[in-house]
XYZ file of C-alpha atoms in Angstrom:
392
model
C 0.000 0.000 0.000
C 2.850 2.668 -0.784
C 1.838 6.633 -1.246
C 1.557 7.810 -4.729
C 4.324 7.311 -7.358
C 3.948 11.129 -7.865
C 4.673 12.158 -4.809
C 8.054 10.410 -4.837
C 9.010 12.393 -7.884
C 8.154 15.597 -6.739
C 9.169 15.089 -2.844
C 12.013 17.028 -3.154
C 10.278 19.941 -4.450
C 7.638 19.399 -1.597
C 10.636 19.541 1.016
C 11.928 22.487 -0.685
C 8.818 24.450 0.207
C 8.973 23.034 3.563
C 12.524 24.159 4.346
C 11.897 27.493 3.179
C 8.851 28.182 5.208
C 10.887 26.758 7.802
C 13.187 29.489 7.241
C 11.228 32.427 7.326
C 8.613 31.796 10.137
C 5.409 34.072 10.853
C 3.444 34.213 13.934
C -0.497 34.570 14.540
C -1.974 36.475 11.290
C 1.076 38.323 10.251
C 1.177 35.395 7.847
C 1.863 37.762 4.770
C 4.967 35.901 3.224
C 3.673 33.331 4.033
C 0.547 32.996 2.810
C 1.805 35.373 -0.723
C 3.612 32.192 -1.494
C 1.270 29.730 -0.800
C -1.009 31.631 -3.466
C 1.649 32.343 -6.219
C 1.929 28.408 -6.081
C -1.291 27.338 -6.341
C -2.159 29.962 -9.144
C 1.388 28.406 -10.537
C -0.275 24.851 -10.004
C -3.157 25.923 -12.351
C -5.972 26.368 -9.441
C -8.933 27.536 -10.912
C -9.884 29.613 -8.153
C -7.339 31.230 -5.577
C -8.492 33.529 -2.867
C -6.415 35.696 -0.513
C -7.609 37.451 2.854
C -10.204 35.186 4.389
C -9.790 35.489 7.667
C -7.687 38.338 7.506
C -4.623 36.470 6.018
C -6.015 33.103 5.389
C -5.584 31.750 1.620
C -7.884 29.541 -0.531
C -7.470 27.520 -3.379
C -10.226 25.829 -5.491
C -10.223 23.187 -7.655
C -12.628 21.778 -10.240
C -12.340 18.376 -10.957
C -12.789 16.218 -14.753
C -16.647 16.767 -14.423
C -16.761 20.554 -13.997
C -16.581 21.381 -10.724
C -19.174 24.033 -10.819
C -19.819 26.940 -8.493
C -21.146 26.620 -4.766
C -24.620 25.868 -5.061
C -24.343 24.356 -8.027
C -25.312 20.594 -6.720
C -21.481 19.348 -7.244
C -19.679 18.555 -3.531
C -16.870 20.161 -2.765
C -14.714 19.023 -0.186
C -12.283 20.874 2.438
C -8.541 19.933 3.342
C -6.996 22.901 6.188
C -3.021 23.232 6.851
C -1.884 26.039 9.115
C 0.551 28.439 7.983
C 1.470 29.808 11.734
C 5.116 29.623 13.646
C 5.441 29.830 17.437
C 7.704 32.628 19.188
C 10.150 30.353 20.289
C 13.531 30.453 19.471
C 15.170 27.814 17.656
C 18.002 25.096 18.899
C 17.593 22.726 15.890
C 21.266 22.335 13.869
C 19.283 21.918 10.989
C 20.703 24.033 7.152
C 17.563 25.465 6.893
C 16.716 26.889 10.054
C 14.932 29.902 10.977
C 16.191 33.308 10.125
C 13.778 35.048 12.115
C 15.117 35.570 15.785
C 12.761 34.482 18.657
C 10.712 32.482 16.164
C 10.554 28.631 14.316
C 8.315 26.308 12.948
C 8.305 24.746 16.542
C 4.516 22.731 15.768
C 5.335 21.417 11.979
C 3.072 24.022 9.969
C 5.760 24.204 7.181
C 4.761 20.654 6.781
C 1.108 20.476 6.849
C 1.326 23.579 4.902
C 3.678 21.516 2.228
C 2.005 18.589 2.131
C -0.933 19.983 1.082
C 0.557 22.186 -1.406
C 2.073 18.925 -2.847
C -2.138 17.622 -2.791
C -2.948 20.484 -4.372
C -0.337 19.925 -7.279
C -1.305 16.226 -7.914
C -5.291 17.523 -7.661
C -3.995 20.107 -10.410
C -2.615 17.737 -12.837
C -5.382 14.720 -12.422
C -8.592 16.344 -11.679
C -9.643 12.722 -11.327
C -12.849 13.789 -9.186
C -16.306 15.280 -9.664
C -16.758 18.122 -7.725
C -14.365 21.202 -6.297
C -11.529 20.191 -3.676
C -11.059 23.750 -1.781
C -7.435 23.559 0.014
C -7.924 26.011 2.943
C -4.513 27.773 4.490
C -4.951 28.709 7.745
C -3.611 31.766 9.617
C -3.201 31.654 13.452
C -3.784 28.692 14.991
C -1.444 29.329 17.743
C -3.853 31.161 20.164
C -5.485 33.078 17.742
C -8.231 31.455 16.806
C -7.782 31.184 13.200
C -9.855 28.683 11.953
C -12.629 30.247 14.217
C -11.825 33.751 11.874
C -12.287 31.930 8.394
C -15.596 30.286 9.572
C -17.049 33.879 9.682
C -15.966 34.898 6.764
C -17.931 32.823 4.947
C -15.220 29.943 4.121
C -18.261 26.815 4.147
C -20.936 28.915 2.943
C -19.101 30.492 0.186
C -17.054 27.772 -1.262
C -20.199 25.052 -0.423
C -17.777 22.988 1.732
C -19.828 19.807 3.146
C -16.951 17.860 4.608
C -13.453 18.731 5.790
C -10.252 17.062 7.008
C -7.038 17.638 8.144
C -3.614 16.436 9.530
C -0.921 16.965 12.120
C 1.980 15.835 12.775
C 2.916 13.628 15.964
C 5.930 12.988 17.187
C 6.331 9.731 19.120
C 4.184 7.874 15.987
C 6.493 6.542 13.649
C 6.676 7.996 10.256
C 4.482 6.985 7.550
C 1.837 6.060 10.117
C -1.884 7.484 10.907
C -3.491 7.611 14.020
C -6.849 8.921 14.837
C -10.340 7.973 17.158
C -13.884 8.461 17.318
C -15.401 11.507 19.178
C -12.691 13.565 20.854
C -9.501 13.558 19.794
C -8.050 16.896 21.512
C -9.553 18.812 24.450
C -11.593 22.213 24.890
C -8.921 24.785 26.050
C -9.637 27.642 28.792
C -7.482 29.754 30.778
C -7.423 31.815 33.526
C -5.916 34.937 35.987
C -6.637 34.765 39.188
C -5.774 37.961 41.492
C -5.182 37.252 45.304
C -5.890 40.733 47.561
C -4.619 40.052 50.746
C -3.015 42.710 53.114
C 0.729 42.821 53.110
C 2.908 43.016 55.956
C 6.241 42.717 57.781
C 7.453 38.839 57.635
C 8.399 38.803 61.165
C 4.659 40.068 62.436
C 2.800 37.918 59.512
C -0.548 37.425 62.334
C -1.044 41.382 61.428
C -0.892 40.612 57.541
C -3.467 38.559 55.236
C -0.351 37.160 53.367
C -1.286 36.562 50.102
C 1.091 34.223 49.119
C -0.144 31.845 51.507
C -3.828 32.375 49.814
C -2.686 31.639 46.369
C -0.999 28.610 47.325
C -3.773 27.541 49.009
C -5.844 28.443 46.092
C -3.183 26.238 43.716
C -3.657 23.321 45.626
C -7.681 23.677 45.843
C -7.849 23.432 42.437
C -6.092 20.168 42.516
C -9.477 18.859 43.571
C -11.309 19.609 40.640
C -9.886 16.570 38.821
C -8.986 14.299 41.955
C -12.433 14.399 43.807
C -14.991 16.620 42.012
C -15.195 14.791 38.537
C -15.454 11.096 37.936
C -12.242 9.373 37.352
C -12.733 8.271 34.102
C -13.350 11.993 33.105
C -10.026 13.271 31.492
C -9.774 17.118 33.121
C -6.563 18.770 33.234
C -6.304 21.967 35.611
C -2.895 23.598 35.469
C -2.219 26.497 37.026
C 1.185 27.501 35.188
C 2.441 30.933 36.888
C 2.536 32.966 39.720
C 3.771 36.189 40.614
C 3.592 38.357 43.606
C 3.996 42.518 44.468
C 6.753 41.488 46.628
C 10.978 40.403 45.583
C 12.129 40.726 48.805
C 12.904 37.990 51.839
C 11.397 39.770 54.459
C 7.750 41.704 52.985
C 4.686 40.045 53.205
C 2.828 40.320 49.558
C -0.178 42.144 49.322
C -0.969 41.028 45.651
C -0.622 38.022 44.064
C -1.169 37.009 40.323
C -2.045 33.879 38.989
C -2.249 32.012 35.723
C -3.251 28.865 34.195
C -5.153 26.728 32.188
C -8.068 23.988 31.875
C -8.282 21.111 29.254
C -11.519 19.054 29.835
C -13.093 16.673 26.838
C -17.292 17.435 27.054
C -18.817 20.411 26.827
C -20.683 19.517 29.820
C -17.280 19.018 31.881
C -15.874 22.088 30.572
C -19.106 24.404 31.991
C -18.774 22.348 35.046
C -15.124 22.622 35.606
C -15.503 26.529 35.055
C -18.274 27.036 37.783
C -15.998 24.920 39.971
C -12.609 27.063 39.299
C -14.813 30.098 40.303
C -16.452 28.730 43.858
C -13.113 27.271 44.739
C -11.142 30.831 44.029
C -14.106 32.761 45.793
C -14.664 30.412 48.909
C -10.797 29.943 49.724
C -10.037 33.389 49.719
C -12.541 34.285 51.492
C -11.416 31.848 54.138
C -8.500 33.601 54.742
C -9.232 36.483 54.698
C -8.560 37.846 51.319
C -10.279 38.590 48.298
C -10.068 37.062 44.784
C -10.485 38.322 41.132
C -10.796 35.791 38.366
C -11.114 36.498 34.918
C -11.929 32.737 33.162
C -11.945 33.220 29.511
C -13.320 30.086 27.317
C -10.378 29.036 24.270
C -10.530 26.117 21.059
C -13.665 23.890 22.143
C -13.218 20.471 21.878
C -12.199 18.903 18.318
C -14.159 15.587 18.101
C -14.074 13.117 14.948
C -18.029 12.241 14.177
C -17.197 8.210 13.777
C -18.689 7.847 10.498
C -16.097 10.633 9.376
C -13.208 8.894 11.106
C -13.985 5.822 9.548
C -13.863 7.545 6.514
C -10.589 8.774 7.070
C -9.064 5.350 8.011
C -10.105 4.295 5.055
C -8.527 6.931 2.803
C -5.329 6.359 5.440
C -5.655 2.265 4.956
C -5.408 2.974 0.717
C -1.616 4.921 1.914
C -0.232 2.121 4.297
C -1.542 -0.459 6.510
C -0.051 0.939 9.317
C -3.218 2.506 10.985
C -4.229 3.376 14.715
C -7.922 3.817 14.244
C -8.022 4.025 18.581
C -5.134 6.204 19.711
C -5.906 7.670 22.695
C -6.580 11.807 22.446
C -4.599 14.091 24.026
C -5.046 17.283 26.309
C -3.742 19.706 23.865
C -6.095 22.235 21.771
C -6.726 22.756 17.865
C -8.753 25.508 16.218
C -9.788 23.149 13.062
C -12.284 22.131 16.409
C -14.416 25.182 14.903
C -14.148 24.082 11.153
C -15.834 20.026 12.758
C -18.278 22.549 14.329
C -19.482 23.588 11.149
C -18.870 20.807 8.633
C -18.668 17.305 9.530
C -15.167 15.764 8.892
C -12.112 14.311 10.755
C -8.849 15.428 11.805
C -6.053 12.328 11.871
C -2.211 12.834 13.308
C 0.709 11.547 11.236
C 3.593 9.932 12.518
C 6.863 12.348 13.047
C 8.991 9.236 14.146
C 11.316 9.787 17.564
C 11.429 13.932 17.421
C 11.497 16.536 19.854
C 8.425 16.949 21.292
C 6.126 19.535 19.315
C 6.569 23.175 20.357
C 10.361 22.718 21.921
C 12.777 23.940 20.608
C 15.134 21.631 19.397
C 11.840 19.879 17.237
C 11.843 19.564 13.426
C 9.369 18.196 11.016
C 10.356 14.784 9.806
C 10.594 15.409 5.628
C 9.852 11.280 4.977
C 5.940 12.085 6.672
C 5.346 14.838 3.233
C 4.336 12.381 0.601
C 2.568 10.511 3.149
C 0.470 13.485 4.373
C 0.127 14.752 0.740
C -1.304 11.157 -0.333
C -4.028 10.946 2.310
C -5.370 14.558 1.624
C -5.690 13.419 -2.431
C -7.223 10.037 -1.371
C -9.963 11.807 0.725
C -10.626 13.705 -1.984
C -11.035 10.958 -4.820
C -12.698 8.840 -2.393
C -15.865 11.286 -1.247
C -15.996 12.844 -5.040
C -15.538 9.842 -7.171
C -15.355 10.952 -10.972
């Protein structure tokens, strides 16, 4: 069951896009290099339709297949397939020829690749056309934190390009290469953060009884929340609560904070859990202060919901993964990490699968890199979902 033969021939073009996206990494929506290549390509691939600025930076490509293709609304399907476009600001350790150029920021999640790999899709699609309908190749900006996906779903991506299903990929390390992995229902977790702000009354350290030290609060507060997954939710719930930093008014060994700031995050898998988990974060940061004596200030904003795989969809996608190799996880179990393409499932039905990256760094570190052998791989499954949903 090997990838397509074309794929091998043009791989090292597909790498050479890779590497050079590697090399000049953009953060959030400041995409524009970015994303200006990704469009000169695809009009250079013979797209019949390319479309820049959806979602502020976001890029779209359209592609008719031997029947026609049509026009949304038309009565042909058109299928989606997403890559993100977006680096991370960290700064990069990899001793790699084509690293980064940008200081303070790399390709530290594999975007270069998805984004590759689907350029290299979009190049087969180009030459065959062997579908009936429109494949639309969707380039995402933002992902990182921004919310991306979430900012092309309002502009009009599945309305105006009459999207019914979409799919995409990322990279995992810790999978070996050339291998797919995916599950029914969720796959990655609804993300939330908060800042907490402990108001105690500060003090000398050596009379602490005529202080409300608020140090003491917010560690109190930290371990409270502890609970939330230990003794509040049922064990077979999978709830992460994290609280990540902490800072107080006070750098000194002998001054009693007044203030204390805190910040963190919560991962939970059912919407349910996640407006449960919430209400709970808020009584416990309320009622403990309170205890002692202080006061608390939380400010609990919601993130990425939860990206779940309807299972008719996954199956789908094993499938198309099963016709690239046998090596297939249809069970893996999902992880605690967040993905915006959870908005895109929100409003079409579809899948999202990982693809092995082999024994890497983990993702976001910086010492990771993308693993080049995964491109024709990635760029096989996105054709075969394709020709499989809009057979010619």
């Amino acid at each position: 069951m090997p990838i397509k033969n074309r794929f091998a021939e043009i791989l090292p073009e597909i790498t050479a896009w890779r590497h050079d996206f590697h090399q000049h990494p953009e953060l959030m929506f400041d995409v524009e290099r970015t994303a200006g290549r990704v469009a000169a390509l695809l009009r250079e691939f013979g797209c019949d339709e390319v479309i820049e600025g959806i979602g502020r930076t976001g890029v779209v490509g359209v592609i008719h297949g031997q029947a026609g293709g049509g026009q949304a609304g038309s009565g042909d399907r058109a299928i989606g397939l997403r890559a993100d476009m977006d680096a991370l600001p960290v700064r990069e350790q990899a001793d790699v020829p084509y690293a980064s150029k940008e200081a303070g920021k790399m390709h530290a999640c594999g975007h270069d690749g998805h984004t590759a790999m689907l350029l290299g899709a979009a190049k087969y699609l180009c030459e065959t056309r062997a579908f009936k309908g429109r494949a639309v190749v969707i380039f995402q900006p933002a992902e990182e934190g921004g919310g991306g996906g979430l900012e092309m779903c309002r502009d009009g991506l599945m309305e105006r390009f009459g999207i019914e299903e979409v799919y995409a990929i990322h990279n995992m390390p810790g999978i070996p290469v050339g291998e797919f992995a995916i599950c029914d229902g969720p796959i990655m977790a609804a993300c939330d953060q908060f800042d907490i702000r402990v108001v105690g009354r500060g003090g000398h350290a050596a009379t602490p009884h005529d202080a409300v030290d608020a140090v003491v609060v917010a560690a109190q507060i930290i371990m409270a929340l502890q609970t939330i997954a230990s003794r509040n939710v049922n064990p077979h719930d999978q709830v992460v609560v994290s609280t990540c930093a902490i800072k107080s008014d006070s750098s000194v060994h002998n001054v009693i904070a007044q203030e204390v700031m805190l910040r963190g995050t919560v991962r939970t898998m059912r919407p349910e859990l996640r407006d449960y988990v919430e209400e709970r974060v808020n009584q416990i940061v309320t009622a403990t202060a309170e205890a002692f004596g202080a006061r608390a200030e939380i400010a609990y904003d919601r993130g990425y919901p939860v990206t779940s795989n309807r299972p008719e969809y996954a199956a789908l996608a094993v499938e198309g993964a099963k016709r690239v190799t046998d090596k297939v996880n249809p069970n893996v179990t999902p992880m605690m990490g967040a993905e915006d393409f959870s908005y895109m499932l929100e409003a079409r039905p579809g899948a999202y699968i990982w693809l092995g990256n082999g024994d890497s760094a983990i993702l976001h570190s910086a010492d990771y890199i993308f693993d080049d052998r995964a491109l024709p791989y990635g760029a096989s499954w996105f054709v075969e979902m394709v020709e499989a949903r809009l057979p010619a």
